[in-house]
Short mmCIF file of C-alpha atoms and ligand atoms in Angstrom, two decimals:
data_model
loop_
_atom_site.label_atom_id
_atom_site.label_comp_id
_atom_site.label_asym_id
_atom_site.label_seq_id
_atom_site.Cartn_x
_atom_site.Cartn_y
_atom_site.Cartn_z
CA MET A 1 114.73 154.77 66.89
CA ARG A 2 111.64 156.21 65.86
CA LEU A 3 108.65 153.80 66.66
CA VAL A 4 104.98 153.09 66.76
CA LEU A 5 103.51 150.75 69.34
CA ILE A 6 99.83 149.33 68.03
CA GLY A 7 97.84 146.67 69.53
CA PRO A 8 94.63 145.74 71.05
CA PRO A 9 93.77 146.71 74.36
CA ASN A 10 96.35 144.61 77.06
CA ALA A 11 98.55 143.44 74.59
CA GLY A 12 101.19 144.30 76.54
CA LYS A 13 102.37 147.69 75.00
CA GLY A 14 102.83 149.91 78.01
CA THR A 15 104.96 147.02 79.51
CA GLN A 16 107.20 146.79 76.35
CA ALA A 17 107.36 150.41 75.82
CA ARG A 18 108.76 150.75 78.81
CA LYS A 19 111.36 148.10 78.34
CA ILE A 20 112.01 149.52 74.88
CA GLU A 21 112.28 153.11 76.11
CA ALA A 22 115.07 152.08 79.00
CA HIS A 23 117.03 149.81 76.04
CA TYR A 24 117.30 152.55 73.29
CA ASP A 25 117.02 155.27 76.07
CA ILE A 26 114.55 157.14 73.67
CA ALA A 27 111.33 159.19 74.48
CA HIS A 28 108.15 157.14 75.17
CA VAL A 29 104.84 159.22 74.57
CA SER A 30 101.81 157.08 75.80
CA SER A 31 98.55 158.60 74.73
CA GLY A 32 96.69 156.82 77.23
CA ASP A 33 98.81 157.78 80.02
CA ILE A 34 98.61 161.36 78.83
CA LEU A 35 94.77 161.06 78.95
CA ARG A 36 94.60 159.35 82.40
CA LYS A 37 96.93 162.14 84.18
CA HIS A 38 94.20 164.88 82.69
CA VAL A 39 91.33 162.76 84.24
CA ALA A 40 93.21 162.37 87.59
CA ASP A 41 93.97 166.44 87.62
CA ALA A 42 90.46 166.79 86.70
CA THR A 43 91.31 169.00 84.02
CA VAL A 44 88.66 170.93 81.14
CA LEU A 45 90.40 167.87 78.85
CA GLY A 46 90.31 165.19 81.33
CA GLN A 47 86.68 165.63 82.07
CA ARG A 48 85.65 165.76 78.37
CA ALA A 49 87.54 162.45 77.91
CA GLN A 50 86.31 160.72 80.51
CA GLY A 51 83.29 159.37 79.33
CA TYR A 52 84.70 158.08 76.38
CA MET A 53 87.54 156.10 78.30
CA ASP A 54 85.04 154.42 80.83
CA ARG A 55 83.13 153.46 78.03
CA GLY A 56 86.01 152.15 75.86
CA GLU A 57 85.53 154.07 72.90
CA LEU A 58 88.19 156.45 71.07
CA VAL A 59 88.31 159.94 72.59
CA PRO A 60 87.74 162.30 69.90
CA ASP A 61 90.75 162.94 67.22
CA ASP A 62 91.10 166.86 67.60
CA LEU A 63 91.02 166.48 71.54
CA ILE A 64 93.72 163.71 71.08
CA ILE A 65 95.79 165.07 68.12
CA ASP A 66 96.56 168.79 70.11
CA LEU A 67 96.88 167.36 73.19
CA VAL A 68 99.88 164.55 71.70
CA ASN A 69 101.00 167.64 69.52
CA ASP A 70 101.28 169.46 72.87
CA THR A 71 103.22 166.95 74.60
CA LEU A 72 105.52 166.41 71.63
CA GLU A 73 106.46 169.92 71.24
CA SER A 74 107.65 169.94 74.91
CA THR A 75 109.32 166.39 74.61
CA ASP A 76 112.87 165.64 73.89
CA ILE A 77 112.14 163.59 70.70
CA GLU A 78 116.10 164.62 69.10
CA LYS A 79 117.27 161.27 70.23
CA GLY A 80 114.27 159.08 69.32
CA PHE A 81 110.76 158.19 70.31
CA LEU A 82 108.16 155.69 70.98
CA PHE A 83 104.53 156.08 70.43
CA ASP A 84 102.23 154.04 72.50
CA GLY A 85 98.86 153.84 71.82
CA TYR A 86 99.27 156.64 69.05
CA PRO A 87 97.99 156.74 66.25
CA ARG A 88 94.92 154.82 66.80
CA ASN A 89 92.80 155.63 63.31
CA PRO A 90 93.81 156.70 59.78
CA VAL A 91 92.91 160.29 61.01
CA GLN A 92 95.26 160.43 63.74
CA ALA A 93 97.85 158.65 61.35
CA GLU A 94 97.65 161.25 59.01
CA ALA A 95 97.98 163.84 61.93
CA LEU A 96 101.35 162.15 62.73
CA ASP A 97 102.54 162.01 59.40
CA ASP A 98 102.14 165.85 59.25
CA PHE A 99 103.90 166.54 62.45
CA LEU A 100 106.89 164.20 61.57
CA LEU A 101 107.00 165.98 58.39
CA GLU A 102 107.34 169.15 59.92
CA LYS A 103 110.25 168.30 61.81
CA GLY A 104 111.98 166.54 59.05
CA VAL A 105 111.79 162.88 60.42
CA THR A 106 110.35 159.73 59.35
CA LEU A 107 109.20 156.37 61.40
CA ASP A 108 111.70 153.76 61.35
CA LYS A 109 108.91 150.86 61.87
CA VAL A 110 105.61 150.02 63.49
CA ILE A 111 105.50 147.55 66.00
CA TYR A 112 102.11 145.42 66.00
CA LEU A 113 101.63 143.43 69.07
CA HIS A 114 99.15 140.66 68.79
CA THR A 115 97.36 137.55 70.78
CA ASP A 116 94.17 136.00 71.08
CA ASP A 117 91.34 137.80 72.51
CA ASP A 118 90.91 135.40 75.32
CA VAL A 119 94.49 136.38 76.67
CA LEU A 120 93.74 139.98 76.49
CA ILE A 121 90.72 139.66 78.41
CA ARG A 122 92.29 137.47 81.19
CA ARG A 123 95.43 139.83 81.10
CA ALA A 124 92.54 143.07 81.37
CA THR A 125 90.90 141.42 84.70
CA GLY A 126 94.24 140.91 86.23
CA ARG A 127 95.63 143.97 85.46
CA ARG A 128 96.31 146.37 88.90
CA ILE A 129 98.03 149.69 88.28
CA CYS A 130 99.87 151.95 90.99
CA PRO A 131 97.86 155.67 91.12
CA ILE A 132 101.13 156.94 92.16
CA CYS A 133 104.01 155.46 89.85
CA SER A 134 101.72 154.05 87.37
CA THR A 135 103.67 150.59 87.88
CA VAL A 136 101.69 147.59 86.21
CA TYR A 137 100.78 144.26 87.99
CA ASN A 138 98.69 141.72 87.19
CA ILE A 139 97.23 139.21 89.92
CA PHE A 140 97.94 136.32 87.19
CA GLY A 141 101.57 136.19 87.28
CA PHE A 142 103.06 139.58 87.83
CA ALA A 143 101.66 139.76 91.38
CA PRO A 144 103.07 142.70 93.90
CA LYS A 145 105.09 141.25 96.89
CA VAL A 146 102.20 142.15 99.15
CA GLU A 147 98.87 141.72 97.86
CA GLY A 148 97.02 145.17 96.38
CA VAL A 149 100.30 147.04 97.23
CA CYS A 150 102.81 148.49 95.21
CA ASP A 151 106.36 147.45 95.79
CA ARG A 152 107.96 150.88 94.78
CA ASP A 153 105.79 153.13 97.21
CA GLY A 154 103.60 151.47 99.04
CA ALA A 155 100.16 152.71 97.61
CA GLN A 156 97.11 151.01 97.24
CA LEU A 157 96.65 149.47 93.68
CA ILE A 158 93.60 150.11 91.93
CA GLN A 159 91.92 148.57 88.97
CA ARG A 160 91.40 150.78 85.76
CA SER A 161 87.49 151.40 85.20
CA ASP A 162 88.02 150.37 81.35
CA ASP A 163 89.34 146.75 82.75
CA LYS A 164 85.74 145.69 83.50
CA GLU A 165 85.17 142.75 81.28
CA GLU A 166 82.17 144.04 79.07
CA THR A 167 84.25 147.49 78.52
CA VAL A 168 87.33 145.32 77.48
CA LYS A 169 85.23 143.60 75.11
CA ARG A 170 83.77 146.85 73.66
CA ARG A 171 87.74 148.34 73.21
CA LEU A 172 88.56 144.93 71.20
CA GLU A 173 85.49 145.74 68.83
CA ILE A 174 86.80 149.59 68.74
CA PHE A 175 90.41 148.24 67.91
CA GLU A 176 88.88 145.84 65.48
CA GLU A 177 86.85 148.60 63.81
CA GLN A 178 89.07 151.77 64.02
CA THR A 179 92.54 150.85 64.82
CA ALA A 180 92.98 147.32 62.66
CA PRO A 181 93.16 149.31 59.48
CA LEU A 182 96.23 150.98 60.35
CA VAL A 183 98.00 147.71 60.16
CA GLU A 184 97.65 147.49 56.56
CA PHE A 185 98.33 151.07 56.26
CA TYR A 186 101.97 150.51 57.73
CA GLU A 187 102.46 147.10 56.12
CA LEU A 188 102.08 148.70 52.70
CA ALA A 189 104.30 151.08 53.60
CA GLY A 190 106.91 148.64 54.58
CA LEU A 191 107.20 149.82 58.08
CA LEU A 192 105.08 147.17 60.29
CA LEU A 193 106.65 144.35 62.55
CA HIS A 194 104.55 141.78 63.45
CA ILE A 195 105.24 140.44 66.91
CA ASP A 196 103.59 137.44 68.72
CA ALA A 197 102.68 138.85 72.15
CA SER A 198 101.87 135.55 73.78
CA GLY A 199 105.11 134.74 75.45
CA THR A 200 106.39 136.31 78.37
CA PRO A 201 107.05 140.14 78.83
CA ASP A 202 111.12 138.86 78.40
CA ASP A 203 109.98 136.64 75.57
CA VAL A 204 107.96 139.42 73.64
CA PHE A 205 110.93 141.90 74.09
CA ASP A 206 113.64 139.83 73.01
CA ALA A 207 111.67 139.42 69.87
CA VAL A 208 111.07 142.97 69.31
CA ILE A 209 114.62 143.66 69.82
CA SER A 210 115.88 140.76 67.38
CA GLU A 211 113.54 142.39 64.64
CA LEU A 212 114.33 145.90 65.00
CA ASP A 213 118.33 145.24 65.43
CA GLN A 214 117.79 143.36 61.70
CA GLY A 215 116.84 146.83 60.45
P1 LIG B 301 95.47 153.05 76.35
O1 LIG B 301 95.88 153.16 77.85
O2 LIG B 301 96.20 153.46 75.42
O3 LIG B 301 94.60 151.35 76.27
P2 LIG B 301 94.91 150.07 75.52
O4 LIG B 301 95.47 150.70 74.23
O5 LIG B 301 93.51 149.91 75.58
O6 LIG B 301 95.85 149.33 76.09
P3 LIG B 301 96.35 149.31 77.65
O7 LIG B 301 96.97 150.15 78.51
O8 LIG B 301 94.93 148.62 78.15
O9 LIG B 301 97.00 147.67 77.18
P4 LIG B 301 98.58 147.57 76.88
O10 LIG B 301 98.63 147.08 75.62
O11 LIG B 301 99.36 148.69 77.54
O12 LIG B 301 98.64 146.43 78.06
P5 LIG B 301 99.62 146.44 79.29
O13 LIG B 301 101.37 146.15 78.94
O14 LIG B 301 99.57 147.35 80.67
O15 LIG B 301 94.02 153.61 76.28
C1 LIG B 301 92.91 153.70 77.24
C2 LIG B 301 91.82 154.62 76.63
O16 LIG B 301 92.18 156.11 76.32
C3 LIG B 301 91.39 154.15 75.20
O17 LIG B 301 90.32 153.04 75.24
C4 LIG B 301 90.38 155.45 74.64
O18 LIG B 301 89.40 155.82 75.54
C5 LIG B 301 91.76 156.41 75.13
N1 LIG B 301 92.84 156.65 74.31
C6 LIG B 301 93.96 156.52 74.45
N2 LIG B 301 94.88 156.67 73.01
C7 LIG B 301 94.04 157.21 72.37
C8 LIG B 301 94.11 157.70 70.94
N3 LIG B 301 95.31 157.92 70.36
N4 LIG B 301 93.06 157.74 70.39
C9 LIG B 301 91.56 158.12 71.26
N5 LIG B 301 91.26 157.57 72.47
C10 LIG B 301 92.67 157.30 72.89
O19 LIG B 301 99.74 144.88 79.96
C11 LIG B 301 98.30 144.55 80.16
C12 LIG B 301 98.23 143.71 81.42
O20 LIG B 301 98.66 142.26 81.05
C13 LIG B 301 99.34 143.85 82.82
O21 LIG B 301 98.76 143.68 83.66
C14 LIG B 301 100.63 143.58 82.14
O22 LIG B 301 101.30 142.96 83.55
C15 LIG B 301 100.08 141.91 81.68
N6 LIG B 301 101.04 141.49 80.53
C16 LIG B 301 101.65 142.80 79.74
N7 LIG B 301 102.34 141.81 78.77
C17 LIG B 301 102.40 140.46 79.41
C18 LIG B 301 102.91 139.10 78.78
N8 LIG B 301 103.66 139.42 77.51
N9 LIG B 301 102.74 138.23 79.54
C19 LIG B 301 101.31 138.11 80.40
N10 LIG B 301 101.03 139.22 80.78
C20 LIG B 301 101.45 140.50 80.07
#
């Protein structure tokens, strides 16, 4: 399986990516996770990216394309892969095509998760993440056993700085302006799977697997 997962902020891309990765035993490459790791480690690249991320804007293409290509060089993508949050605009889609062409592979499907903006904003304001193991929770339904504490490692959960309501609204605008054109691009290429992401994570996962297994 060689897959791309696109969708607006908080559609559940990371949640589904972890399930799909385990189901097909493929590599999961999340551009947001890669960037957050750089920010947490205070690398030069992380310092350059942080302002854009805090404002809810895309980091510059040159930065993200090099970063993802570097990650891919050291990732085993032989068995398949799932890109989560990348590509995010037509320039990145072209860069991905070039990379895959060089490797002699093509994409199988692009999964587009979508639901209403009010659902996305509610999910954002309820999201909490573990700074150690990156497990994602939500106070409106997927809460940890003990409030504010990670079930896996006992760390204090945090709220992402870009999950404030006004930043989420900005991220939604950016999605419409810059990422939504990819929906048509991949639809025309015959690769797009439309998935309604408003159900429970298990419902959404079942819909994804059922579509993928139909080929
Ligand atoms: P990134 O981390 O990619 O953020 P995003 O696309 O905005 O997506 P999110 O991580 O916010 O949400 P998600 O869809 O993964 O949802 P999740 O599963 O966590 O990017 C962050 C920033 O990095 C960008 O703004 C940009 O600055 C930069 N960046 C990243 N990639 C870039 C690129 N390619 N180019 C340039 N810049 C880039 O779920 C959300 C919440 O909802 C959770 O609490 C979860 O528990 C809950 N939930 C999930 N599914 C369900 C469900 N079905 N029902 C109820 N609750 C659910």
